[in-house]
mmCIF file with all atom_site columns, C-alpha atoms in Angstrom:
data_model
loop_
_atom_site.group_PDB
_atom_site.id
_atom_site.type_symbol
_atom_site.label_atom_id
_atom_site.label_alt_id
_atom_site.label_comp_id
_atom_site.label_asym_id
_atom_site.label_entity_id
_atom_site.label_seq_id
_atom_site.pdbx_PDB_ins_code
_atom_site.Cartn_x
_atom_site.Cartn_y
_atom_site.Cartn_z
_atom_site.occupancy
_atom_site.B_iso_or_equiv
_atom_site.pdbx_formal_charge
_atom_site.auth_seq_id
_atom_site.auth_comp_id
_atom_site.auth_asym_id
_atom_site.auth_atom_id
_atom_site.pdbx_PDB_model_num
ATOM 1   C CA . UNK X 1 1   ? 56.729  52.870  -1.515  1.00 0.00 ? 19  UNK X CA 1
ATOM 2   C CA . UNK X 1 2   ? 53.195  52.699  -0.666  1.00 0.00 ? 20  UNK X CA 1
ATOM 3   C CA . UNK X 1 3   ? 52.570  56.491  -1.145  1.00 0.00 ? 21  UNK X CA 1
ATOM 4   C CA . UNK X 1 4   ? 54.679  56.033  -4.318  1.00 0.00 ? 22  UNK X CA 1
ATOM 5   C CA . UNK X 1 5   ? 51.942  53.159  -5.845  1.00 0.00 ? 23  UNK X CA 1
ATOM 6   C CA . UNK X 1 6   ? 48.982  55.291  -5.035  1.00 0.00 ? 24  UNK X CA 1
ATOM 7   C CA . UNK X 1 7   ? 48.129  56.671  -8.655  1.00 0.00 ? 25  UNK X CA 1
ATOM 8   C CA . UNK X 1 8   ? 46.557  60.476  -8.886  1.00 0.00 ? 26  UNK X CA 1
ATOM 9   C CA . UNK X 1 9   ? 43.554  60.764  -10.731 1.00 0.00 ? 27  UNK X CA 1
ATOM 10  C CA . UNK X 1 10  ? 42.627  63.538  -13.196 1.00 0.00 ? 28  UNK X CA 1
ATOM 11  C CA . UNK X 1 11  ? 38.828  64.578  -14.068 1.00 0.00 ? 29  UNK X CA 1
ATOM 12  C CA . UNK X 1 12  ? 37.766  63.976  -17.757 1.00 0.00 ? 30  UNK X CA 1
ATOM 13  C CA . UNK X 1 13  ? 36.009  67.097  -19.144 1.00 0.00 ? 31  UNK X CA 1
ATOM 14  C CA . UNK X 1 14  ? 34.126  65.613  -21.266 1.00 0.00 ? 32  UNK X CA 1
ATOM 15  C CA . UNK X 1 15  ? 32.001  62.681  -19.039 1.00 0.00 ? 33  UNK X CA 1
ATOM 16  C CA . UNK X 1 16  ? 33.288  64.619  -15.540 1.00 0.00 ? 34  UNK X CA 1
ATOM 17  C CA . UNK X 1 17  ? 34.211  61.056  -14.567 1.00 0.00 ? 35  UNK X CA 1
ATOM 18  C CA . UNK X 1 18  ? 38.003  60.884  -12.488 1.00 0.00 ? 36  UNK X CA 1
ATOM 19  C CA . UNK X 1 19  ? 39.854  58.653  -14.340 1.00 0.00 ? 37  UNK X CA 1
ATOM 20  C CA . UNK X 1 20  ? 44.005  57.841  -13.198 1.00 0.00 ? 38  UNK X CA 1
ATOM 21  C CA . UNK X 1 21  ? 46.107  61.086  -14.370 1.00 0.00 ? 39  UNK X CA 1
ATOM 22  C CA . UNK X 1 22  ? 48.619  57.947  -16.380 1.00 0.00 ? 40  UNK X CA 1
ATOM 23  C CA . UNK X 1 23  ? 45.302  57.178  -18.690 1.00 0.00 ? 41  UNK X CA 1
ATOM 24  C CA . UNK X 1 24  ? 44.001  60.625  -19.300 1.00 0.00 ? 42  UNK X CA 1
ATOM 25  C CA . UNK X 1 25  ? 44.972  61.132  -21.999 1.00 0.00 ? 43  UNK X CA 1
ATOM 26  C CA . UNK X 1 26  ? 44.149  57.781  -23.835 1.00 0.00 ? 44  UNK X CA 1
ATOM 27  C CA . UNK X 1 27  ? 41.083  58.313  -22.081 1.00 0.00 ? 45  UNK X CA 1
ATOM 28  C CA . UNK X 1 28  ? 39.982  61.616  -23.377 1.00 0.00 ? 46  UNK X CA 1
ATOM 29  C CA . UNK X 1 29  ? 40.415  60.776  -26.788 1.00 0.00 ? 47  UNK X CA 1
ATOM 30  C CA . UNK X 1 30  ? 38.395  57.867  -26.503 1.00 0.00 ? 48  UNK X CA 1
ATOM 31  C CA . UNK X 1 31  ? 35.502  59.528  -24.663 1.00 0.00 ? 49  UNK X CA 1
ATOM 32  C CA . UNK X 1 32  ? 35.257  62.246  -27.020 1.00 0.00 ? 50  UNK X CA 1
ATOM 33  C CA . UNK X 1 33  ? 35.135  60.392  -29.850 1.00 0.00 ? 51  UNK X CA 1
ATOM 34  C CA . UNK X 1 34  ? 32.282  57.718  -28.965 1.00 0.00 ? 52  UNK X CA 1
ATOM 35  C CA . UNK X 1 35  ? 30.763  59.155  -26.088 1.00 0.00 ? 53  UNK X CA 1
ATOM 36  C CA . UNK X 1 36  ? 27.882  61.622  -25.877 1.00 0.00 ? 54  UNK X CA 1
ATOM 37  C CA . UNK X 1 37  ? 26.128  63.503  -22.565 1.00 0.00 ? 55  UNK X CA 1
ATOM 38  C CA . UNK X 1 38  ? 22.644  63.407  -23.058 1.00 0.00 ? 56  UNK X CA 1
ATOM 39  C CA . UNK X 1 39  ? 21.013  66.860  -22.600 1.00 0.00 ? 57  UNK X CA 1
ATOM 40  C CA . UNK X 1 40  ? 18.003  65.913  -20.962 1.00 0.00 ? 58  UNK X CA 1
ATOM 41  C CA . UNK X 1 41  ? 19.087  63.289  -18.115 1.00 0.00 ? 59  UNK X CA 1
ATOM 42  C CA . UNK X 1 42  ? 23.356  63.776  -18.487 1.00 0.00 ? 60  UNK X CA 1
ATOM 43  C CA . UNK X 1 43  ? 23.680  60.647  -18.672 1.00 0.00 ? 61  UNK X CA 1
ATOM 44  C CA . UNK X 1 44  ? 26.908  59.011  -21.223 1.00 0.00 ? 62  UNK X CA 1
ATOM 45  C CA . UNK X 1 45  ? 25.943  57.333  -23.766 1.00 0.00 ? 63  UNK X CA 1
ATOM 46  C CA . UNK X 1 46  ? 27.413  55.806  -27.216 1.00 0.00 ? 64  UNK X CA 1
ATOM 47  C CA . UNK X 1 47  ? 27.325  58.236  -29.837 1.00 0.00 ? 65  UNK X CA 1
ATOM 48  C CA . UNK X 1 48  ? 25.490  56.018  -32.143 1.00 0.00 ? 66  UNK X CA 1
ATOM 49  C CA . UNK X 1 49  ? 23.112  55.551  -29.647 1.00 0.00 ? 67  UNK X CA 1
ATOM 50  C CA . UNK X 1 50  ? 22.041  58.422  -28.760 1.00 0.00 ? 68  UNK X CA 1
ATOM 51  C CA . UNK X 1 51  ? 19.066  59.099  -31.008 1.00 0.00 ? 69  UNK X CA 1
ATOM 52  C CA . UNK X 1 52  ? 17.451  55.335  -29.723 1.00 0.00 ? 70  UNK X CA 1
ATOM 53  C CA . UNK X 1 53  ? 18.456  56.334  -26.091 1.00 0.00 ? 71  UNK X CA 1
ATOM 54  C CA . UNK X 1 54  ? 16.399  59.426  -26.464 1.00 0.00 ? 72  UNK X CA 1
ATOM 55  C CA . UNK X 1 55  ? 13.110  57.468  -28.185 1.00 0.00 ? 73  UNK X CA 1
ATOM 56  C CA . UNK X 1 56  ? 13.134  54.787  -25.674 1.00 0.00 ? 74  UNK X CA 1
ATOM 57  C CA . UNK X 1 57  ? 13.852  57.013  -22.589 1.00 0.00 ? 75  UNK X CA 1
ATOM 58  C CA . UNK X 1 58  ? 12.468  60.814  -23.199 1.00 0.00 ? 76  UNK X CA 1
ATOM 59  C CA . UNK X 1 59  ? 10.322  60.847  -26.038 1.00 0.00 ? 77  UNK X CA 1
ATOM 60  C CA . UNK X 1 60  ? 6.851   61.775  -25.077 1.00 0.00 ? 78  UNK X CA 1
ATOM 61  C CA . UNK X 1 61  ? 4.185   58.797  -25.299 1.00 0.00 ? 79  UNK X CA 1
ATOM 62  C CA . UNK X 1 62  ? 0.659   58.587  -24.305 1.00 0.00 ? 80  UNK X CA 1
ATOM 63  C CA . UNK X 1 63  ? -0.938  56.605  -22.256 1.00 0.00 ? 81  UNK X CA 1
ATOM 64  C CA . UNK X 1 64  ? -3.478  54.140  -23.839 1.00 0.00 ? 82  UNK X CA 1
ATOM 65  C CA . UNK X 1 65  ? -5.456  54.042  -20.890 1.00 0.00 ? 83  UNK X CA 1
ATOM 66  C CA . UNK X 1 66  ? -5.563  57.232  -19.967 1.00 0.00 ? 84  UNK X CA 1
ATOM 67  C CA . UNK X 1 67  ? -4.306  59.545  -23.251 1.00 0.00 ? 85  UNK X CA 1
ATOM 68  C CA . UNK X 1 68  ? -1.818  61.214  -20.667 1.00 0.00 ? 86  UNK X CA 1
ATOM 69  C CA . UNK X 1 69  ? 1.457   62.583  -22.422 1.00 0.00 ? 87  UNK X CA 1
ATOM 70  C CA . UNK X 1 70  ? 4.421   61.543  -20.370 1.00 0.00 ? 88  UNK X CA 1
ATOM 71  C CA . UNK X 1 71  ? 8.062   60.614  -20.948 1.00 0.00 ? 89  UNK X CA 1
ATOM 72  C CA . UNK X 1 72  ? 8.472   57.323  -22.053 1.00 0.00 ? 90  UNK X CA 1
ATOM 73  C CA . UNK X 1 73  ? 10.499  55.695  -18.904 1.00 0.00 ? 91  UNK X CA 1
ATOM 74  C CA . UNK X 1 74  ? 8.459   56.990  -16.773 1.00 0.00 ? 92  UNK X CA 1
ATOM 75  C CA . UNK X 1 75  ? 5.072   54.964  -18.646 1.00 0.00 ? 93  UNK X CA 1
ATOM 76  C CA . UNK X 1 76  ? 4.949   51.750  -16.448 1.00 0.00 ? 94  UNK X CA 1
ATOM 77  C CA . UNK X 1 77  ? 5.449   53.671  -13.012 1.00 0.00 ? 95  UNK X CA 1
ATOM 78  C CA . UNK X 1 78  ? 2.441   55.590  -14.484 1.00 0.00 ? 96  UNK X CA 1
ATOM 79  C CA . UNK X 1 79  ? 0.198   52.415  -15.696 1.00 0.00 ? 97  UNK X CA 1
ATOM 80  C CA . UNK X 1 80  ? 0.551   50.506  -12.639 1.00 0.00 ? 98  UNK X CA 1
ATOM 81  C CA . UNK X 1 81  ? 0.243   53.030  -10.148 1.00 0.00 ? 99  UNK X CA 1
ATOM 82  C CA . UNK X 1 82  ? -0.650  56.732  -11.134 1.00 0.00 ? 100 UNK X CA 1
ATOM 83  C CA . UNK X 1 83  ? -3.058  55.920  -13.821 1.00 0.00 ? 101 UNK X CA 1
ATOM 84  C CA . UNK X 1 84  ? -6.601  56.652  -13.017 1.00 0.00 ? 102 UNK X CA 1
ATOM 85  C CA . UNK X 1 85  ? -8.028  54.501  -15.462 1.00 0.00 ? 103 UNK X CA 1
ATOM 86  C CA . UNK X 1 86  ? -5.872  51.391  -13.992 1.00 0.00 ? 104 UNK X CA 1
ATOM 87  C CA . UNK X 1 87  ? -8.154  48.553  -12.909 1.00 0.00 ? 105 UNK X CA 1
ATOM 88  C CA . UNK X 1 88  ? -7.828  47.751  -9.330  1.00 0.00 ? 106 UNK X CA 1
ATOM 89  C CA . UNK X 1 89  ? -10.189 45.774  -7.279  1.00 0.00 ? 107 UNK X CA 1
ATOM 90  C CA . UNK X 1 90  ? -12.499 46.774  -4.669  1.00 0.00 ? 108 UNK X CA 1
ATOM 91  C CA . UNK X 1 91  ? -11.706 45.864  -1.215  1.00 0.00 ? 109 UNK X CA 1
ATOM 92  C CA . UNK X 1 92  ? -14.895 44.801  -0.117  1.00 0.00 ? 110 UNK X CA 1
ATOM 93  C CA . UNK X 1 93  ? -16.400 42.669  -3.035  1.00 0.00 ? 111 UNK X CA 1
ATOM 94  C CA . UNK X 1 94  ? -13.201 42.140  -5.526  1.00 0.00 ? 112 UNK X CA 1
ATOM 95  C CA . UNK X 1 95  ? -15.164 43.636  -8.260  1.00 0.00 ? 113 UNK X CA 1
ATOM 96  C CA . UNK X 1 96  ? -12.364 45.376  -10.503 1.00 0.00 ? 114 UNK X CA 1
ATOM 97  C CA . UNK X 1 97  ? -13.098 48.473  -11.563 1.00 0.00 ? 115 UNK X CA 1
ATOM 98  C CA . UNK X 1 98  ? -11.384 51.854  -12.915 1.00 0.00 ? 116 UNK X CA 1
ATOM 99  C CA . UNK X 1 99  ? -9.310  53.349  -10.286 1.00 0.00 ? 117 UNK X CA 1
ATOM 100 C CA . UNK X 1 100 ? -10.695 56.827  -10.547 1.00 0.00 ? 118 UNK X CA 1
ATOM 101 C CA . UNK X 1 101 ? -14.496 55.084  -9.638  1.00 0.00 ? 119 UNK X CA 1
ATOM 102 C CA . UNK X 1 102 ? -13.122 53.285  -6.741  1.00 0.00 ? 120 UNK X CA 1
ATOM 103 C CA . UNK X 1 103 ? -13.596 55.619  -3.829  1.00 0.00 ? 121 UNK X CA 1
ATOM 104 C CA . UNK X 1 104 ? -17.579 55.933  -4.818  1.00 0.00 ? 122 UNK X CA 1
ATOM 105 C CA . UNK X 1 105 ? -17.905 52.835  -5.654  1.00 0.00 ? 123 UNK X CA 1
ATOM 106 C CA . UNK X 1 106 ? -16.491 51.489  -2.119  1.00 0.00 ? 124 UNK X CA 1
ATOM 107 C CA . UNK X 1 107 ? -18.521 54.400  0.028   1.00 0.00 ? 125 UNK X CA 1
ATOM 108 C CA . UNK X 1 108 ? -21.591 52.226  -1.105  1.00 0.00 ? 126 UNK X CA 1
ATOM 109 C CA . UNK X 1 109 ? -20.068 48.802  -1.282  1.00 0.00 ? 127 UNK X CA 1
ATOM 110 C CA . UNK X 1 110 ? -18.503 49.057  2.294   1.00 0.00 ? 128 UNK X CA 1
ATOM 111 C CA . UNK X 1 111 ? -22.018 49.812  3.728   1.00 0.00 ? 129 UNK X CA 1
ATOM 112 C CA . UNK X 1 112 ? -23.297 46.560  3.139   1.00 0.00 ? 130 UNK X CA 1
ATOM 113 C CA . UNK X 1 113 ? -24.009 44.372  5.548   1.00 0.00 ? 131 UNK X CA 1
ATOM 114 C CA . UNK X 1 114 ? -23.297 40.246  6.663   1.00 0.00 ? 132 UNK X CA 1
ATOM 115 C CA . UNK X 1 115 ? -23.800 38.207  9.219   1.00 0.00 ? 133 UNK X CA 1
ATOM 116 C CA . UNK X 1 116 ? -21.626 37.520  11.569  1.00 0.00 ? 134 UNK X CA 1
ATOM 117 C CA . UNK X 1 117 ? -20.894 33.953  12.554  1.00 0.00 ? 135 UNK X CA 1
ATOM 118 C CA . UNK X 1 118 ? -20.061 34.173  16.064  1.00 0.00 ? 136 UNK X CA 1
ATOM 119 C CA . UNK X 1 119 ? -22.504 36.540  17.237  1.00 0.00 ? 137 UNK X CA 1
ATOM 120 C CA . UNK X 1 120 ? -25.299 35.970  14.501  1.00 0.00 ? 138 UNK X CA 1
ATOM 121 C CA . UNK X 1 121 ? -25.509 39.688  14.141  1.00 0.00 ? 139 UNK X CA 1
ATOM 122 C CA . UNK X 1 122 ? -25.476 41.876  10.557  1.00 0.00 ? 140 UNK X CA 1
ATOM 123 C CA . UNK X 1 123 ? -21.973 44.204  10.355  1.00 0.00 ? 141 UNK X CA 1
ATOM 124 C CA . UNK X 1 124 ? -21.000 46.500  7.782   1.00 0.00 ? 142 UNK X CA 1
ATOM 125 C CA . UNK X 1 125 ? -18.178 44.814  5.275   1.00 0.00 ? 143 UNK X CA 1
ATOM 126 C CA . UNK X 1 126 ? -16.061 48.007  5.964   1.00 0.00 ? 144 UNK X CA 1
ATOM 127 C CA . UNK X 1 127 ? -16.156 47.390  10.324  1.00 0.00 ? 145 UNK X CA 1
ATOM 128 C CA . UNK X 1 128 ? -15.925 43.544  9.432   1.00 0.00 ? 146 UNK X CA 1
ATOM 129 C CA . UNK X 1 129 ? -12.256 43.262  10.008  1.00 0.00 ? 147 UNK X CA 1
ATOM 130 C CA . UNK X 1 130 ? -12.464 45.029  13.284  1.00 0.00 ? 148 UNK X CA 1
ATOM 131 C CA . UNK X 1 131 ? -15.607 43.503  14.317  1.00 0.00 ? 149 UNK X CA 1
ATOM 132 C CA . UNK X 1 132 ? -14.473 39.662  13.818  1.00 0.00 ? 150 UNK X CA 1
ATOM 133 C CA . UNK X 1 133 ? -11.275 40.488  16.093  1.00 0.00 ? 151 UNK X CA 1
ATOM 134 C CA . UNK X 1 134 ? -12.849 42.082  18.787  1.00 0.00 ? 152 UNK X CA 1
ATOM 135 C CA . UNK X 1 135 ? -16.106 39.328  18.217  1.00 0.00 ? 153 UNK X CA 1
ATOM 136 C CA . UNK X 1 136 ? -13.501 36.412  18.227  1.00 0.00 ? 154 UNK X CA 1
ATOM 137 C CA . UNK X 1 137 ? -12.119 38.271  21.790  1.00 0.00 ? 155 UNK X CA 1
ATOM 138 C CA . UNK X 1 138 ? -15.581 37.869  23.502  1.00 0.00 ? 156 UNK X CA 1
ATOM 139 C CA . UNK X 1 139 ? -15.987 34.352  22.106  1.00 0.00 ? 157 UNK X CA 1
ATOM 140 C CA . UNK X 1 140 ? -12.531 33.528  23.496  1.00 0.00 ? 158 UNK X CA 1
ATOM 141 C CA . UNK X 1 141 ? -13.109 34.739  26.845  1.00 0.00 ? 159 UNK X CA 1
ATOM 142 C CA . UNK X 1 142 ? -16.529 33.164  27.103  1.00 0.00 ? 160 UNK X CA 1
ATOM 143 C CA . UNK X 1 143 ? -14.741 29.662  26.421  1.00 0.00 ? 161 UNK X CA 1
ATOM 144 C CA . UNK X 1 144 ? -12.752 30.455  29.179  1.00 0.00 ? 162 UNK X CA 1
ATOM 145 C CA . UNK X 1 145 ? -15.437 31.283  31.476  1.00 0.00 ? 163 UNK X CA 1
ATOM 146 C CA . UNK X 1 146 ? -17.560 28.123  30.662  1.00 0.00 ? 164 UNK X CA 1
ATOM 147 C CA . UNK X 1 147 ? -14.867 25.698  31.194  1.00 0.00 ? 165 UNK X CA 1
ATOM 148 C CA . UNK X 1 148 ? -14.020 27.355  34.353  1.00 0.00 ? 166 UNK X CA 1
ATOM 149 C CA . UNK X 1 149 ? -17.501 26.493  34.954  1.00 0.00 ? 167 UNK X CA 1
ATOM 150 C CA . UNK X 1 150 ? -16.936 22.853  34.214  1.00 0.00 ? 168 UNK X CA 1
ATOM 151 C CA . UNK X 1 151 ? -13.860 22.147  36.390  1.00 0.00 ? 169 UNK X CA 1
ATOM 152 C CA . UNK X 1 152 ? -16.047 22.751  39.658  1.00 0.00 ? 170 UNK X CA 1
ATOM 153 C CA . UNK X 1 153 ? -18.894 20.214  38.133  1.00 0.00 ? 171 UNK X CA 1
ATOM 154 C CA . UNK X 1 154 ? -18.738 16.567  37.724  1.00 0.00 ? 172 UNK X CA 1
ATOM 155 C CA . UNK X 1 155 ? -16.390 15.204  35.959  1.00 0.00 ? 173 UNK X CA 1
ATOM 156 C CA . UNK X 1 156 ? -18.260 14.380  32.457  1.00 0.00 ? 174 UNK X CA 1
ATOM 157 C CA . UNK X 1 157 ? -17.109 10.400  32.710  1.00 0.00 ? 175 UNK X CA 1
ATOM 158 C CA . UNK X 1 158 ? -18.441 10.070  36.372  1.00 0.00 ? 176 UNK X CA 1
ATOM 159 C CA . UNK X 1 159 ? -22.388 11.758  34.790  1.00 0.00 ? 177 UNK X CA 1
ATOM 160 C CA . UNK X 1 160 ? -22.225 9.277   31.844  1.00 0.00 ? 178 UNK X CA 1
ATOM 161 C CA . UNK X 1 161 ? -21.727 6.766   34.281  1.00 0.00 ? 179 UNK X CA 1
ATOM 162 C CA . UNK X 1 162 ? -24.622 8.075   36.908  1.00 0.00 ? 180 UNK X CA 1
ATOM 163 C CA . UNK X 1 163 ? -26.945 8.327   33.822  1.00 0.00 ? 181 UNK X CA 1
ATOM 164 C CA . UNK X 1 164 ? -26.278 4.720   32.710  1.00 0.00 ? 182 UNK X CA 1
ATOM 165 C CA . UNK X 1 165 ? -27.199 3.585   36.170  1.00 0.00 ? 183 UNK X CA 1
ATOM 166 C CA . UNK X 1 166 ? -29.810 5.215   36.359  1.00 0.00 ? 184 UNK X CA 1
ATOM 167 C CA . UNK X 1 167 ? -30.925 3.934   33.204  1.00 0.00 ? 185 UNK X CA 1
ATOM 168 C CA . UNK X 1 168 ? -30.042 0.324   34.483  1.00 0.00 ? 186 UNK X CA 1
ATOM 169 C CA . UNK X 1 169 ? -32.244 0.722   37.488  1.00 0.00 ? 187 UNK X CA 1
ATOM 170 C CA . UNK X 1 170 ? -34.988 2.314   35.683  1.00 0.00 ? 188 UNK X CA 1
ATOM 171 C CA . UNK X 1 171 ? -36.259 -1.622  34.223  1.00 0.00 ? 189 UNK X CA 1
ATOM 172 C CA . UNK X 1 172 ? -35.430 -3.013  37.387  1.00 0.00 ? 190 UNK X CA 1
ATOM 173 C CA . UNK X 1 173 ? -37.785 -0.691  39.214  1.00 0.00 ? 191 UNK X CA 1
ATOM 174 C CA . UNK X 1 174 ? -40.471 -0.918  36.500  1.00 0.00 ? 192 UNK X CA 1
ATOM 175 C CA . UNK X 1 175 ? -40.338 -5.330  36.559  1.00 0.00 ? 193 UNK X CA 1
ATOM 176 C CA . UNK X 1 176 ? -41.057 -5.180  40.313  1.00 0.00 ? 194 UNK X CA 1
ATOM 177 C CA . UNK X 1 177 ? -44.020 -2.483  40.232  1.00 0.00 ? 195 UNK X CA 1
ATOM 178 C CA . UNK X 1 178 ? -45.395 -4.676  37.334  1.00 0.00 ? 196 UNK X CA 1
ATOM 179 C CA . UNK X 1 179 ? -44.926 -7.622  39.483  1.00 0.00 ? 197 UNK X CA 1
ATOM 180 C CA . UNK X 1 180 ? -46.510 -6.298  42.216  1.00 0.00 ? 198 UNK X CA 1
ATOM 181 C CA . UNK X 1 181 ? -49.390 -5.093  40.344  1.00 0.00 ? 199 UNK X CA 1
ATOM 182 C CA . UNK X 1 182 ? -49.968 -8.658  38.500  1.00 0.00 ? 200 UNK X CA 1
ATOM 183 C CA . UNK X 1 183 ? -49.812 -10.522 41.834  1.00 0.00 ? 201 UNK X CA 1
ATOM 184 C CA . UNK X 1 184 ? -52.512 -7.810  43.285  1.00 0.00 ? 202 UNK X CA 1
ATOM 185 C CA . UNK X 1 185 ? -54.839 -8.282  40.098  1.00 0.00 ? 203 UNK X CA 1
ATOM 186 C CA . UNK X 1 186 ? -54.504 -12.317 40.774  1.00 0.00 ? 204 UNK X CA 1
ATOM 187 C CA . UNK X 1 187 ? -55.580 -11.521 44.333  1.00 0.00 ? 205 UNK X CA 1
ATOM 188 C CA . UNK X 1 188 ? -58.443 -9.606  43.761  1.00 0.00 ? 206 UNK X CA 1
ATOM 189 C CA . UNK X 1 189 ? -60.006 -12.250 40.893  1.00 0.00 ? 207 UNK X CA 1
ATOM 190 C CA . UNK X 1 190 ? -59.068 -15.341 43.249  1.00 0.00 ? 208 UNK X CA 1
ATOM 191 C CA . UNK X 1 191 ? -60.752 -13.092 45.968  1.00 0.00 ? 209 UNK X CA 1
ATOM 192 C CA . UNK X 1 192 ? -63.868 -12.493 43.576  1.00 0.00 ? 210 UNK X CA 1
ATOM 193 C CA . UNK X 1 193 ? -64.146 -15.877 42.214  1.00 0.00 ? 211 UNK X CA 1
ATOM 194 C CA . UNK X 1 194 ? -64.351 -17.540 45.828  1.00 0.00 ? 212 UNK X CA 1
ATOM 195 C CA . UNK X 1 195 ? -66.947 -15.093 46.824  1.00 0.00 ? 213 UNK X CA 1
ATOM 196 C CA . UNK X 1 196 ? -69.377 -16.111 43.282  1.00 0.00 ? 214 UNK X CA 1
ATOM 197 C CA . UNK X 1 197 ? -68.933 -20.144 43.926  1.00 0.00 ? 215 UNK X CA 1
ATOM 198 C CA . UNK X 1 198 ? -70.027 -19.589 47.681  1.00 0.00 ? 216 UNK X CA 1
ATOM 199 C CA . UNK X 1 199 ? -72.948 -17.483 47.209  1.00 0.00 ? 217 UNK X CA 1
ATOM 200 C CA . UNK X 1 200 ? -73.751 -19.818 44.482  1.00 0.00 ? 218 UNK X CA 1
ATOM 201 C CA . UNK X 1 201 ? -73.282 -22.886 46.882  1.00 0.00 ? 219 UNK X CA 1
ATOM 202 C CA . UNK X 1 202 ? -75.872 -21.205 49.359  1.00 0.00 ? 220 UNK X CA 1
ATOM 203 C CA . UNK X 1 203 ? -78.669 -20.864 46.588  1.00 0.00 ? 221 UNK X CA 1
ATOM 204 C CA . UNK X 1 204 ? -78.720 -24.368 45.414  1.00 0.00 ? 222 UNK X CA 1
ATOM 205 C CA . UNK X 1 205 ? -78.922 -25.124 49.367  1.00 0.00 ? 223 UNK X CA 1
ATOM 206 C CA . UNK X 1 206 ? -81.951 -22.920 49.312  1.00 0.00 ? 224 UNK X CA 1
ATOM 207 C CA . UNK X 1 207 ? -83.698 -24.381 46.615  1.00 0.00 ? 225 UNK X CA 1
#
């Protein structure tokens, strides 16, 4: 039974398609009558249009960028990525341009030169890319290296606090050096004053 309901096939002559041998017939007459190969890509298609498949698909256009004579369906492929009067943009500045200029026009534009952040030196736009990766390496690696450094120094909360006692001490240590300086400045003018009333004393003695 199951051999029995497989149905064999017959090949149309007229589309090549294999279509089951118990519609063949039906088939042929139909596909004859309405269908038509086309000569230049063999594909089917309806009689009637024909003539519109062949404008739309095979008739030579031109290009109105580039006044290249092509076949029609093959126009956009062309215009977007073939055409050498397509604008594209350069890769260095974005400046768009005709594609057929582009290779001159980037020679000179990738020989520029910026400054790098990171190392503060002047690269060429077109080693840039290259440049900030391996510059952004070193950076990384220095990072690691100073904060190695760190661990084995002071912990930063312990130096804040050393520096503010330092700076707590620092107008202690200045009131008692003033103090001691006032107290020898009284000394000295108590000293000298004692000495002037005595010597005075002995004159009017004298006299």
């Amino acid at each position: 039974m199951a051999v029995a309901s497989e149905a064999t096939t017959s090949l149309c002559s007229h589309c090549g398609r294999d279509i089951p041998s118990t519609n063949i017939d039906l088939h042929s007459v139909h596909c004859e009558r309405n269908l038509e190969k086309c000569k230049i890509c063999g594909d089917m298609v309806p009689k009637r249009h024909a003539e519109e498949h062949f404008l739309n698909t095979h008739a030579s256009v031109s290009c109105s960028l580039c006044s290249e004579t092509m076949e029609r369906d093959v126009l956009a492929i062309h215009k977007g990525e073939n055409c050498p009067q397509r604008i594209v943009t350069c890769e260095f500045c974005e400046f768009p341009l005709p594609a057929i200029d582009l290779a001159e026009h980037q020679e000179v534009c990738g020989n520029r030169t910026e400054l790098c952040h990171l190392c503060r030196r002047y690269v060429r736009l077109r080693e840039r890319y290259s440049h900030e990766n391996n510059c952004e390496n070193v950076a990384a690696a220095d990072n690691i290296a100073e904060s190695s450094r760190d661990v084995g120094s002071a912990p930063p909360e312990r130096e804040e606090a050393r520096g503010r006692g330092a700076r707590r001490r620092q107008p202690q240590e200045f009131s008692t050096r003033r103090l001691i300086f006032t107290i020898a400045i009284t000394g000295i003018a108590v000293l000298l004053g004692s000495l002037f009333f005595q010597k005075k004393g002995e004159n009017n003695v004298v006299h």
